[in-house]
Coordinates of C-alpha atoms in Angstrom, one line a residue:
M1 CA 0.0 0.0 0.0
T2 CA 2.9 2.4 0.8
A3 CA 4.4 1.7 -2.6
V4 CA 1.1 2.3 -4.4
S5 CA 0.6 5.5 -2.5
L6 CA 4.1 6.7 -3.5
L7 CA 3.4 5.9 -7.1
V8 CA 0.1 7.8 -7.1
A9 CA 1.7 10.8 -5.4
A10 CA 4.5 10.7 -8.0
A11 CA 2.0 10.4 -10.9
C12 CA 0.0 13.4 -9.5
S13 CA 3.2 15.4 -9.1
F14 CA 4.3 14.6 -12.6
R15 CA 0.9 15.5 -14.0
T16 CA 0.9 18.8 -12.2
L17 CA 4.5 19.6 -13.4
H18 CA 3.5 18.6 -17.0
L19 CA 0.5 20.9 -16.9
Y20 CA 2.6 23.7 -15.5
L21 CA 5.4 23.3 -18.0
G22 CA 2.8 23.1 -20.9
H23 CA 1.1 26.3 -19.7
R24 CA 4.5 28.1 -19.5
L25 CA 5.5 26.9 -22.9
K26 CA 2.3 28.0 -24.4
W27 CA 2.7 31.4 -22.8
W28 CA 6.3 31.8 -24.2
I29 CA 5.2 30.7 -27.7
G30 CA 2.5 33.3 -27.7
Y31 CA 4.9 36.0 -26.3
L32 CA 7.5 35.3 -29.0
Q33 CA 4.8 35.3 -31.7
R34 CA 3.6 38.7 -30.6
K35 CA 7.1 40.1 -30.2
F36 CA 8.4 39.0 -33.6
K37 CA 5.2 39.3 -35.7
R38 CA 5.5 42.0 -38.3
N39 CA 3.2 44.9 -37.5
L40 CA 2.0 45.4 -41.0
S41 CA 0.3 48.7 -41.6
V42 CA -1.2 47.3 -44.9
E43 CA -2.7 43.9 -44.2
A44 CA -2.9 40.9 -46.6
E45 CA -5.7 40.6 -49.1
V46 CA -9.1 39.3 -47.8
D47 CA -12.2 38.4 -49.7
L48 CA -14.3 41.6 -50.2
L49 CA -17.7 40.2 -49.5
S50 CA -16.5 38.2 -46.5
Y51 CA -15.0 41.4 -45.1
C52 CA -18.2 43.3 -45.7
A53 CA -20.3 40.6 -44.0
R54 CA -18.0 40.7 -41.0
E55 CA -18.0 44.5 -40.7
W56 CA -21.6 45.4 -41.6
K57 CA -24.1 43.1 -39.9
G58 CA -27.6 43.8 -38.9
E59 CA -30.5 45.7 -40.5
A60 CA -29.6 49.3 -39.7
P61 CA -30.0 51.6 -42.8
R62 CA -26.2 52.3 -42.9
A63 CA -25.3 48.6 -42.7
K64 CA -27.7 47.8 -45.6
L65 CA -26.2 50.7 -47.7
M66 CA -22.7 49.4 -47.1
R67 CA -23.6 45.9 -48.1
K68 CA -25.1 47.1 -51.3
A69 CA -22.1 49.3 -52.0
Y70 CA -19.7 46.4 -51.5
E71 CA -21.8 44.2 -53.8
E72 CA -21.6 46.9 -56.4
L73 CA -17.8 46.9 -56.1
F74 CA -17.7 43.1 -56.4
W75 CA -20.1 42.6 -59.3
R76 CA -19.8 45.8 -61.4
H77 CA -16.2 47.0 -60.7
H78 CA -14.7 43.5 -60.4
I79 CA -13.1 44.1 -57.1
K80 CA -12.6 40.7 -55.4
C81 CA -10.4 41.5 -52.4
V82 CA -9.5 44.4 -50.0
R83 CA -6.4 45.2 -48.1
Q84 CA -7.1 46.8 -44.8
V85 CA -4.9 49.8 -44.0
K86 CA -3.9 51.0 -40.5
R87 CA -6.4 53.6 -39.3
D88 CA -4.5 56.7 -38.4
N89 CA -4.1 60.2 -39.9
Y90 CA -1.6 59.0 -42.5
D91 CA -3.7 56.3 -44.0
A92 CA -4.6 58.1 -47.3
L93 CA -0.9 58.7 -47.9
R94 CA -0.1 55.1 -46.9
S95 CA -2.7 53.7 -49.3
V96 CA -1.4 55.7 -52.2
L97 CA 2.3 55.1 -51.6
F98 CA 1.8 51.4 -51.0
Q99 CA 0.3 51.1 -54.4
I100 CA 2.9 53.2 -56.1
F101 CA 5.6 51.0 -54.7
S102 CA 3.8 47.6 -55.1
Q103 CA 3.0 48.4 -58.8
G104 CA 6.6 49.6 -59.4
L105 CA 5.4 53.0 -60.8
S106 CA 8.2 55.3 -62.0
F107 CA 9.0 58.8 -60.9
P108 CA 6.7 61.7 -62.0
S109 CA 8.1 63.5 -65.0
W110 CA 9.0 66.6 -63.0
M111 CA 10.9 64.6 -60.4
K112 CA 13.1 63.1 -63.2
E113 CA 14.1 66.6 -64.1
K114 CA 14.9 67.9 -60.6
D115 CA 16.9 66.6 -57.6
I116 CA 14.1 66.5 -55.1
V117 CA 16.6 66.1 -52.2
K118 CA 17.5 69.8 -52.8
L119 CA 14.0 71.1 -52.8
P120 CA 13.8 72.2 -49.1
E121 CA 16.9 74.4 -49.6
K122 CA 15.5 75.6 -52.9
L123 CA 12.3 76.9 -51.3
L124 CA 14.4 78.8 -48.7
F125 CA 17.2 80.2 -50.8
S126 CA 15.7 80.6 -54.2
Q127 CA 12.1 81.6 -53.3
G128 CA 12.7 83.1 -49.9
C129 CA 10.2 80.8 -48.1
N130 CA 11.8 81.1 -44.6
W131 CA 8.3 80.3 -43.1
I132 CA 9.0 76.6 -43.9
Q133 CA 10.8 76.5 -40.5
Q134 CA 7.3 76.2 -39.0
Y135 CA 6.7 72.9 -40.8
S136 CA 5.4 70.2 -38.5
F137 CA 6.2 66.5 -38.8
G138 CA 2.9 65.0 -37.8
P139 CA 2.6 65.0 -34.0
E140 CA 6.1 66.6 -33.8
K141 CA 5.5 70.4 -33.6
Y142 CA 7.8 73.3 -34.4
T143 CA 11.3 72.3 -35.3
G144 CA 13.0 75.6 -36.2
S145 CA 16.3 75.5 -38.0
N146 CA 16.4 71.7 -37.9
V147 CA 13.5 71.5 -40.3
F148 CA 15.7 71.5 -43.4
G149 CA 17.9 68.6 -42.3
K150 CA 14.9 66.6 -41.3
L151 CA 13.1 67.3 -44.6
R152 CA 16.1 66.5 -46.6
K153 CA 16.5 63.1 -44.9
C154 CA 12.8 62.3 -45.5
V155 CA 12.9 63.3 -49.1
E156 CA 16.2 61.4 -49.7
L157 CA 14.6 58.3 -48.2
L158 CA 11.6 58.7 -50.5
K159 CA 13.8 59.1 -53.5
T160 CA 15.9 56.0 -52.6
Q161 CA 12.9 53.8 -51.9
W162 CA 11.0 54.9 -55.0
T163 CA 14.1 54.3 -57.2
E164 CA 14.5 50.8 -55.7
F165 CA 10.9 49.7 -56.1
S166 CA 10.5 51.1 -59.6
G167 CA 13.6 49.1 -60.6
I168 CA 12.2 45.8 -59.5
K169 CA 10.5 43.9 -62.3
D170 CA 9.3 40.9 -60.3
Y171 CA 5.8 41.6 -58.8
H172 CA 6.2 39.1 -55.9
R173 CA 9.6 40.5 -54.9
R174 CA 8.1 44.0 -54.8
G175 CA 5.3 42.6 -52.6
S176 CA 7.7 41.1 -50.2
M177 CA 9.7 44.3 -49.9
C178 CA 6.5 46.3 -49.4
N179 CA 5.7 44.0 -46.4
I180 CA 9.1 44.8 -44.9
L181 CA 8.9 48.5 -45.5
F182 CA 5.3 48.9 -44.3
S183 CA 6.0 47.2 -41.1
D184 CA 8.7 49.7 -40.1
A185 CA 6.8 52.7 -38.5
I186 CA 9.8 55.0 -38.3
L187 CA 10.6 54.6 -42.0
E188 CA 7.0 54.9 -43.0
Y189 CA 6.4 58.2 -41.2
K190 CA 9.5 59.7 -42.9
L191 CA 8.1 58.7 -46.3
Y192 CA 4.7 60.3 -45.5
E193 CA 6.3 63.5 -44.3
A194 CA 8.3 63.6 -47.6
L195 CA 5.0 63.3 -49.5
K196 CA 3.5 66.2 -47.5
F197 CA 6.6 68.3 -48.4
I198 CA 6.3 67.4 -52.1
M199 CA 2.7 68.6 -51.9
L200 CA 3.8 71.8 -50.3
Y201 CA 6.5 72.3 -52.9
Q202 CA 4.0 71.9 -55.8
V203 CA 1.5 74.3 -54.1
T204 CA 4.3 76.8 -53.8
E205 CA 5.3 76.4 -57.5
V206 CA 1.7 76.8 -58.7
Y207 CA 1.2 79.8 -56.5
E208 CA 4.2 81.5 -58.1
Q209 CA 2.8 80.7 -61.5
M210 CA -0.5 82.2 -60.6
K211 CA 1.2 85.4 -59.5
T212 CA 2.6 85.8 -63.1
N213 CA -0.9 85.2 -64.6
R214 CA 0.0 81.8 -66.0
I215 CA -2.8 79.3 -66.5
I216 CA -3.0 76.9 -63.6
P217 CA -5.3 73.9 -62.9
S218 CA -8.7 75.0 -61.8
L219 CA -8.7 73.2 -58.5
F220 CA -5.6 75.1 -57.4
R221 CA -7.7 78.3 -57.9
L222 CA -10.3 76.7 -55.6
L223 CA -7.5 75.9 -53.1
F224 CA -6.2 79.4 -53.0
S225 CA -9.7 80.9 -52.9
R226 CA -10.2 79.4 -49.4
E227 CA -9.3 81.8 -46.5
T228 CA -7.5 79.0 -44.8
S229 CA -5.2 78.2 -47.8
S230 CA -5.0 81.5 -49.7
D231 CA -1.2 81.0 -50.0
P232 CA 1.4 78.3 -49.4
L233 CA 2.1 79.4 -45.9
S234 CA -1.6 79.3 -44.8
F235 CA -2.0 75.9 -46.6
M236 CA 0.9 74.5 -44.6
M237 CA -0.1 76.0 -41.2
N238 CA -3.9 75.4 -41.4
H239 CA -4.0 72.1 -43.3
L240 CA -0.8 70.3 -44.1
N241 CA 0.8 70.5 -40.6
A242 CA -2.2 68.7 -39.1
V243 CA -1.9 65.8 -41.4
G244 CA -0.6 62.8 -39.5
D245 CA -1.4 64.5 -36.2
T246 CA -5.0 65.6 -35.8
C247 CA -6.5 64.9 -39.2
G248 CA -5.9 63.2 -42.6
L249 CA -6.2 64.5 -46.1
E250 CA -9.2 66.4 -47.2
Q251 CA -10.7 65.9 -50.7
I252 CA -8.9 68.9 -52.1
D253 CA -5.7 67.7 -50.6
M254 CA -6.2 64.4 -52.5
F255 CA -6.2 66.4 -55.7
V256 CA -2.9 68.1 -54.7
L257 CA -1.5 64.7 -53.9
G258 CA -2.5 63.2 -57.2
Y259 CA -1.2 66.2 -59.1
S260 CA 2.1 66.1 -57.3
L261 CA 2.7 62.4 -57.8
E262 CA 1.2 62.4 -61.3
V263 CA -1.2 59.6 -60.6
K264 CA -4.9 59.5 -61.0
I265 CA -6.4 58.5 -57.6
K266 CA -9.8 56.9 -58.1
V267 CA -11.7 56.7 -54.8
F268 CA -14.8 54.6 -54.3
R269 CA -16.8 56.5 -51.6
L270 CA -19.2 53.8 -50.3
F271 CA -21.3 56.1 -48.2
K272 CA -22.2 57.9 -51.4
F273 CA -23.6 54.7 -53.0
N274 CA -26.2 55.4 -55.7
S275 CA -25.0 59.0 -56.3
K276 CA -22.7 60.6 -58.8
D277 CA -20.1 61.0 -56.1
F278 CA -19.8 57.2 -55.5
A279 CA -16.6 57.0 -57.6
V280 CA -14.5 60.2 -57.9
C281 CA -11.0 60.8 -59.3
Y282 CA -8.3 63.1 -58.1
P283 CA -7.6 65.0 -60.3
Q284 CA -10.7 64.6 -62.4
E285 CA -9.0 65.3 -65.6
P286 CA -5.3 64.4 -65.5
L287 CA -3.0 66.5 -67.6
R288 CA -1.5 63.4 -69.2
E289 CA -2.1 59.7 -69.3
W290 CA -1.1 59.2 -65.7
P291 CA -1.3 55.7 -64.1
E292 CA -4.4 55.0 -62.0
I293 CA -4.6 53.7 -58.5
S294 CA -7.7 53.0 -56.5
L295 CA -8.9 53.5 -52.9
L296 CA -12.1 52.8 -51.1
T297 CA -13.5 54.7 -48.1
E298 CA -16.6 54.3 -46.0
N299 CA -16.5 57.9 -44.6
D300 CA -13.9 60.1 -46.4
R301 CA -11.7 59.8 -43.3
H302 CA -10.1 56.3 -43.5
Y303 CA -9.1 54.5 -46.6
H304 CA -8.4 50.9 -47.7
I305 CA -7.0 49.4 -50.9
P306 CA -9.3 47.5 -53.3
V307 CA -7.8 44.6 -55.2
F308 CA -9.2 43.8 -58.7

């Protein structure tokens, strides 16, 4: 009986130890998976209608509208999947840049003619825009004399990455490299600040053209007709500096972005289903045959990437 009791006690102890070690091993596996998992800001493709069914359940009027809008995308526009994009105040810039890189699009024609790395100094020394020292890098506020060095590094990174992606012919390799790049938050934000600066540079260039009575795209006239963006400085202070911090891009900003990058940005606005504003393009009439990229939005604040 004593021997049996010892065996039972040993078996119970072994079972307890086994359960404890199994629990600890499971915890460590989960911890390591969370620690080393890539924090992708652009997720993998998921089935469009499955995504819609998961996100828009119930019989509320808005849910019904969204389900009809997604069905329209699937059947009429042949969009089969969607890539969810991280929801923050950079997501419009993220959605556009991801597609430029993943598709291997080449530089805009004007960027091929100029060294964009030198543009921050050009605005200051050639055009006297000393107010650029008040440029804000998303949540980071006034940077003073350091702004030129920071902008130069951001623009240099954009130029390097864009050159690299446009030179890769293999689609799958570009996709793998996008997954690496868009899981590095620090590099990402530098790229988005570079895009913001490119937009500011183009607004400044067009503003100088307007002062000499040259013909400019009509939507730039609309931009400058607003009290809050009557010139490049007010555009930067009242709109661009807030992007990435307290707000994202407005519709007119999307036009400036498309114009600056020489891409036609087609946006499916699902909350405008059954209206002429369901699918809009920025700019509406490109100056040339620019490549087209597509976005979808449920509210004009956050954007995702449709996959055809």
